[in-house]
PDB file of C-alpha atoms in Angstrom:
ATOM      1  CA  MET L  22      80.028  87.598 111.326  1.00 97.00           C
ATOM      2  CA  ARG L  23      82.867  85.797 112.349  1.00 97.00           C
ATOM      3  CA  ALA L  24      86.511  86.144 111.155  1.00 98.00           C
ATOM      4  CA  VAL L  25      89.629  84.257 111.757  1.00 98.00           C
ATOM      5  CA  ILE L  26      92.658  86.693 110.669  1.00 98.00           C
ATOM      6  CA  GLN L  27      96.034  85.278 110.105  1.00 98.00           C
ATOM      7  CA  ARG L  28      99.042  87.622 109.631  1.00 97.00           C
ATOM      8  CA  VAL L  29     100.932  85.982 106.578  1.00 98.00           C
ATOM      9  CA  GLU L  30     103.889  86.498 104.517  1.00 97.00           C
ATOM     10  CA  SER L  31     101.629  85.012 101.475  1.00 98.00           C
ATOM     11  CA  ALA L  32      98.661  83.172 101.071  1.00 98.00           C
ATOM     12  CA  GLN L  33      96.721  81.651  98.068  1.00 98.00           C
ATOM     13  CA  VAL L  34      93.785  79.686  97.590  1.00 98.00           C
ATOM     14  CA  GLU L  35      93.180  77.019  94.680  1.00 98.00           C
ATOM     15  CA  VAL L  36      89.991  75.613  93.148  1.00 97.00           C
ATOM     16  CA  GLU L  37      90.401  72.383  91.013  1.00 96.00           C
ATOM     17  CA  GLY L  38      94.377  72.930  90.814  1.00 95.00           C
ATOM     18  CA  SER L  39      94.203  76.587  89.875  1.00 97.00           C
ATOM     19  CA  THR L  40      94.872  79.614  91.873  1.00 97.00           C
ATOM     20  CA  VAL L  41      91.846  81.835  92.100  1.00 98.00           C
ATOM     21  CA  GLY L  42      93.200  84.226  94.718  1.00 98.00           C
ATOM     22  CA  SER L  43      96.117  85.208  96.442  1.00 98.00           C
ATOM     23  CA  CYS L  44      97.900  87.916  98.661  1.00 98.00           C
ATOM     24  CA  GLY L  45     101.504  89.074  99.575  1.00 98.00           C
ATOM     25  CA  ARG L  46     102.409  90.388 103.041  1.00 97.00           C
ATOM     26  CA  GLY L  47      99.197  91.032 104.980  1.00 98.00           C
ATOM     27  CA  TYR L  48      96.283  89.090 106.222  1.00 98.00           C
ATOM     28  CA  LEU L  49      94.418  85.803 105.171  1.00 98.00           C
ATOM     29  CA  ILE L  50      90.799  86.278 106.374  1.00 98.00           C
ATOM     30  CA  LEU L  51      88.458  83.231 106.950  1.00 98.00           C
ATOM     31  CA  LEU L  52      85.216  84.881 106.877  1.00 98.00           C
ATOM     32  CA  GLY L  53      81.872  83.439 108.267  1.00 97.00           C
ATOM     33  CA  VAL L  54      78.385  84.727 108.130  1.00 98.00           C
ATOM     34  CA  GLY L  55      75.588  84.149 110.594  1.00 97.00           C
ATOM     35  CA  PRO L  56      72.040  84.234 109.841  1.00 96.00           C
ATOM     36  CA  THR L  57      71.439  87.663 111.480  1.00 96.00           C
ATOM     37  CA  ASP L  58      74.108  89.374 109.944  1.00 96.00           C
ATOM     38  CA  ASP L  59      73.831  92.378 107.511  1.00 97.00           C
ATOM     39  CA  GLU L  60      75.879  95.230 105.878  1.00 97.00           C
ATOM     40  CA  LYS L  61      76.241  96.891 109.269  1.00 97.00           C
ATOM     41  CA  ALA L  62      77.957  93.788 110.526  1.00 96.00           C
ATOM     42  CA  ALA L  63      80.242  93.634 107.781  1.00 97.00           C
ATOM     43  CA  GLN L  64      81.178  97.238 108.142  1.00 97.00           C
ATOM     44  CA  VAL L  65      81.798  96.861 112.001  1.00 96.00           C
ATOM     45  CA  LEU L  66      83.953  93.912 111.162  1.00 98.00           C
ATOM     46  CA  TRP L  67      86.050  95.653 108.463  1.00 98.00           C
ATOM     47  CA  ASP L  68      86.499  98.712 110.399  1.00 97.00           C
ATOM     48  CA  LYS L  69      88.061  96.743 113.148  1.00 97.00           C
ATOM     49  CA  VAL L  70      90.165  94.445 110.987  1.00 98.00           C
ATOM     50  CA  LYS L  71      91.718  97.461 108.979  1.00 97.00           C
ATOM     51  CA  HIS L  72      92.628  99.303 111.987  1.00 97.00           C
ATOM     52  CA  LEU L  73      93.972  96.428 114.340  1.00 97.00           C
ATOM     53  CA  ARG L  74      97.392  97.230 115.239  1.00 96.00           C
ATOM     54  CA  ILE L  75      98.771  93.590 114.542  1.00 96.00           C
ATOM     55  CA  CYS L  76     101.433  94.421 112.021  1.00 96.00           C
ATOM     56  CA  GLN L  77     105.030  94.868 113.377  1.00 94.00           C
ATOM     57  CA  ASP L  78     106.896  98.036 113.551  1.00 94.00           C
ATOM     58  CA  GLN L  79     110.757  98.374 113.248  1.00 94.00           C
ATOM     59  CA  GLN L  80     111.307  97.476 116.741  1.00 95.00           C
ATOM     60  CA  GLY L  81     109.260  94.234 116.396  1.00 91.00           C
ATOM     61  CA  LYS L  82     106.073  95.545 118.364  1.00 94.00           C
ATOM     62  CA  THR L  83     102.702  95.067 117.116  1.00 94.00           C
ATOM     63  CA  ASN L  84     102.152  98.976 116.424  1.00 96.00           C
ATOM     64  CA  LEU L  85     101.062  99.103 112.944  1.00 97.00           C
ATOM     65  CA  SER L  86      97.717  98.268 111.104  1.00 97.00           C
ATOM     66  CA  LEU L  87      97.031  96.875 107.667  1.00 97.00           C
ATOM     67  CA  LEU L  88      96.575 100.246 106.390  1.00 97.00           C
ATOM     68  CA  ASP L  89      99.983 101.633 107.833  1.00 97.00           C
ATOM     69  CA  THR L  90     101.849  98.751 106.064  1.00 97.00           C
ATOM     70  CA  ALA L  91      99.730  98.795 102.792  1.00 96.00           C
ATOM     71  CA  GLY L  92      99.426  94.946 103.550  1.00 97.00           C
ATOM     72  CA  GLU L  93      97.262  92.660 101.088  1.00 98.00           C
ATOM     73  CA  LEU L  94      94.557  90.642 101.806  1.00 98.00           C
ATOM     74  CA  LEU L  95      93.184  87.146 100.830  1.00 98.00           C
ATOM     75  CA  VAL L  96      89.343  86.624 101.909  1.00 98.00           C
ATOM     76  CA  VAL L  97      88.181  83.271 102.070  1.00 98.00           C
ATOM     77  CA  SER L  98      84.621  82.094 102.663  1.00 96.00           C
ATOM     78  CA  GLN L  99      84.483  79.977 105.766  1.00 94.00           C
ATOM     79  CA  PHE L 100      80.736  78.606 106.894  1.00 94.00           C
ATOM     80  CA  THR L 101      82.341  76.306 109.163  1.00 93.00           C
ATOM     81  CA  LEU L 102      83.144  79.174 111.641  1.00 95.00           C
ATOM     82  CA  TYR L 103      79.359  78.741 112.768  1.00 94.00           C
ATOM     83  CA  VAL L 104      80.041  74.830 113.897  1.00 92.00           C
ATOM     84  CA  ASP L 105      78.090  73.480 116.637  1.00 90.00           C
ATOM     85  CA  CYS L 106      79.716  70.439 118.090  1.00 92.00           C
ATOM     86  CA  ARG L 107      77.526  70.633 121.547  1.00 92.00           C
ATOM     87  CA  LYS L 108      75.735  67.473 120.502  1.00 92.00           C
ATOM     88  CA  GLY L 109      77.021  64.115 119.208  1.00 90.00           C
ATOM     89  CA  ARG L 110      80.074  63.465 117.065  1.00 91.00           C
ATOM     90  CA  ARG L 111      78.939  65.058 113.685  1.00 91.00           C
ATOM     91  CA  PRO L 112      79.230  68.911 113.441  1.00 90.00           C
ATOM     92  CA  SER L 113      76.301  71.038 112.606  1.00 90.00           C
ATOM     93  CA  PHE L 114      76.400  73.980 110.451  1.00 90.00           C
ATOM     94  CA  THR L 115      72.910  75.252 110.814  1.00 88.00           C
ATOM     95  CA  GLY L 116      74.185  78.345 112.551  1.00 91.00           C
ATOM     96  CA  ALA L 117      75.669  79.434 109.437  1.00 94.00           C
ATOM     97  CA  ALA L 118      73.654  82.046 107.128  1.00 96.00           C
ATOM     98  CA  ALA L 119      71.793  80.392 104.153  1.00 96.00           C
ATOM     99  CA  PRO L 120      74.122  80.739 101.105  1.00 96.00           C
ATOM    100  CA  GLU L 121      72.574  83.638  99.209  1.00 97.00           C
ATOM    101  CA  LEU L 122      72.818  85.813 102.329  1.00 97.00           C
ATOM    102  CA  ALA L 123      76.343  84.603 103.160  1.00 97.00           C
ATOM    103  CA  ASN L 124      77.594  85.126  99.603  1.00 97.00           C
ATOM    104  CA  ARG L 125      76.066  88.703  99.427  1.00 98.00           C
ATOM    105  CA  LEU L 126      77.626  89.544 102.588  1.00 98.00           C
ATOM    106  CA  TYR L 127      81.088  87.979 101.969  1.00 98.00           C
ATOM    107  CA  GLU L 128      81.057  90.037  98.732  1.00 98.00           C
ATOM    108  CA  TYR L 129      80.251  93.098 100.413  1.00 98.00           C
ATOM    109  CA  PHE L 130      82.841  92.663 103.101  1.00 98.00           C
ATOM    110  CA  CYS L 131      85.354  92.228  99.884  1.00 98.00           C
ATOM    111  CA  ASP L 132      83.959  95.221  98.219  1.00 98.00           C
ATOM    112  CA  LEU L 133      84.540  97.258 101.415  1.00 98.00           C
ATOM    113  CA  ALA L 134      88.122  95.861 102.020  1.00 98.00           C
ATOM    114  CA  GLU L 135      88.843  96.967  98.089  1.00 98.00           C
ATOM    115  CA  LYS L 136      88.164 100.474  98.877  1.00 98.00           C
ATOM    116  CA  ASP L 137      91.023 100.691 101.276  1.00 98.00           C
ATOM    117  CA  VAL L 138      93.481  98.016 100.470  1.00 97.00           C
ATOM    118  CA  THR L 139      95.247  97.832  97.050  1.00 96.00           C
ATOM    119  CA  HIS L 140      95.309  94.199  96.599  1.00 98.00           C
ATOM    120  CA  VAL L 141      92.346  92.124  97.975  1.00 98.00           C
ATOM    121  CA  GLY L 142      92.347  88.196  96.613  1.00 98.00           C
ATOM    122  CA  ARG L 143      89.110  86.367  97.054  1.00 97.00           C
ATOM    123  CA  GLY L 144      88.254  82.602  97.102  1.00 96.00           C
ATOM    124  CA  ILE L 145      85.126  81.428  95.160  1.00 96.00           C
ATOM    125  CA  PHE L 146      81.993  81.331  97.299  1.00 94.00           C
ATOM    126  CA  GLY L 147      80.816  77.611  98.104  1.00 92.00           C
ATOM    127  CA  ALA L 148      83.778  75.970  96.117  1.00 94.00           C
ATOM    128  CA  ASP L 149      85.789  73.050  97.487  1.00 95.00           C
ATOM    129  CA  MET L 150      89.042  75.362  97.940  1.00 97.00           C
ATOM    130  CA  SER L 151      92.473  74.326  99.005  1.00 97.00           C
ATOM    131  CA  VAL L 152      94.181  77.244 100.926  1.00 98.00           C
ATOM    132  CA  SER L 153      97.876  77.525 101.570  1.00 98.00           C
ATOM    133  CA  LEU L 154      99.895  80.264 103.613  1.00 97.00           C
ATOM    134  CA  VAL L 155     103.202  81.179 104.979  1.00 98.00           C
ATOM    135  CA  ASN L 156     102.065  82.316 108.823  1.00 96.00           C
ATOM    136  CA  ASP L 157     103.832  85.249 109.953  1.00 95.00           C
ATOM    137  CA  GLY L 158     104.473  85.018 113.665  1.00 90.00           C
ATOM    138  CA  PRO L 159     102.356  83.051 113.803  1.00 92.00           C
ATOM    139  CA  PHE L 160      99.825  85.630 114.571  1.00 94.00           C
ATOM    140  CA  THR L 161      95.958  84.754 114.568  1.00 96.00           C
ATOM    141  CA  ILE L 162      93.228  86.571 115.661  1.00 96.00           C
ATOM    142  CA  CYS L 163      89.445  85.499 115.934  1.00 96.00           C
ATOM    143  CA  LEU L 164      86.784  88.112 115.722  1.00 96.00           C
ATOM    144  CA  ASP L 165      82.867  88.083 116.230  1.00 95.00           C
ATOM    145  CA  THR L 166      80.831  90.743 115.636  1.00 95.00           C
ATOM    146  CA  ASP L 167      78.568  89.909 118.398  1.00 90.00           C
ATOM    147  CA  ASP L 168      81.561  90.580 120.501  1.00 92.00           C
ATOM    148  CA  LEU L 169      82.668  93.725 118.943  1.00 90.00           C
ATOM    149  CA  THR L 170      78.909  95.402 119.352  1.00 82.00           C
ATOM    150  CA  ARG L 171      78.175  94.293 122.658  1.00 75.00           C
ATOM    151  CA  PRO L 172      78.497  97.054 125.473  1.00 71.00           C
ATOM    152  CA  ARG L 173      81.151  96.261 128.012  1.00 68.00           C
TER     153      ARG L 173
END
């Protein structure tokens, strides 16, 4: 699984002009699923995300996690995180998981988050979405479970 995590003051996602998900101060997570991902990958990713110390403490240092700050989440499915641009000029998305698997693991990831976070907004899987955010920092991190589980 791949995630782009943006620390935000607020974020929202709209489908056909209507807000379907939002969050206040916390993280916007763009989440991609690969063809070999499973529930264990979702768990590894969520465990990393919820404990990442990327929120500021009173001295302005990144010493606090999402859980420490009672932050909120907005999670948006993003199959384009598995783009392949090595050949030609048209991106290929064949590296992304099939929609059924991707949707199942997207929902599973969101369900895991809801066990720890009081507010988890969601996009609509497969919809044409408009995402807006007020970036905090800006502070953006990219994670890939292949890198998180690989021995050093």
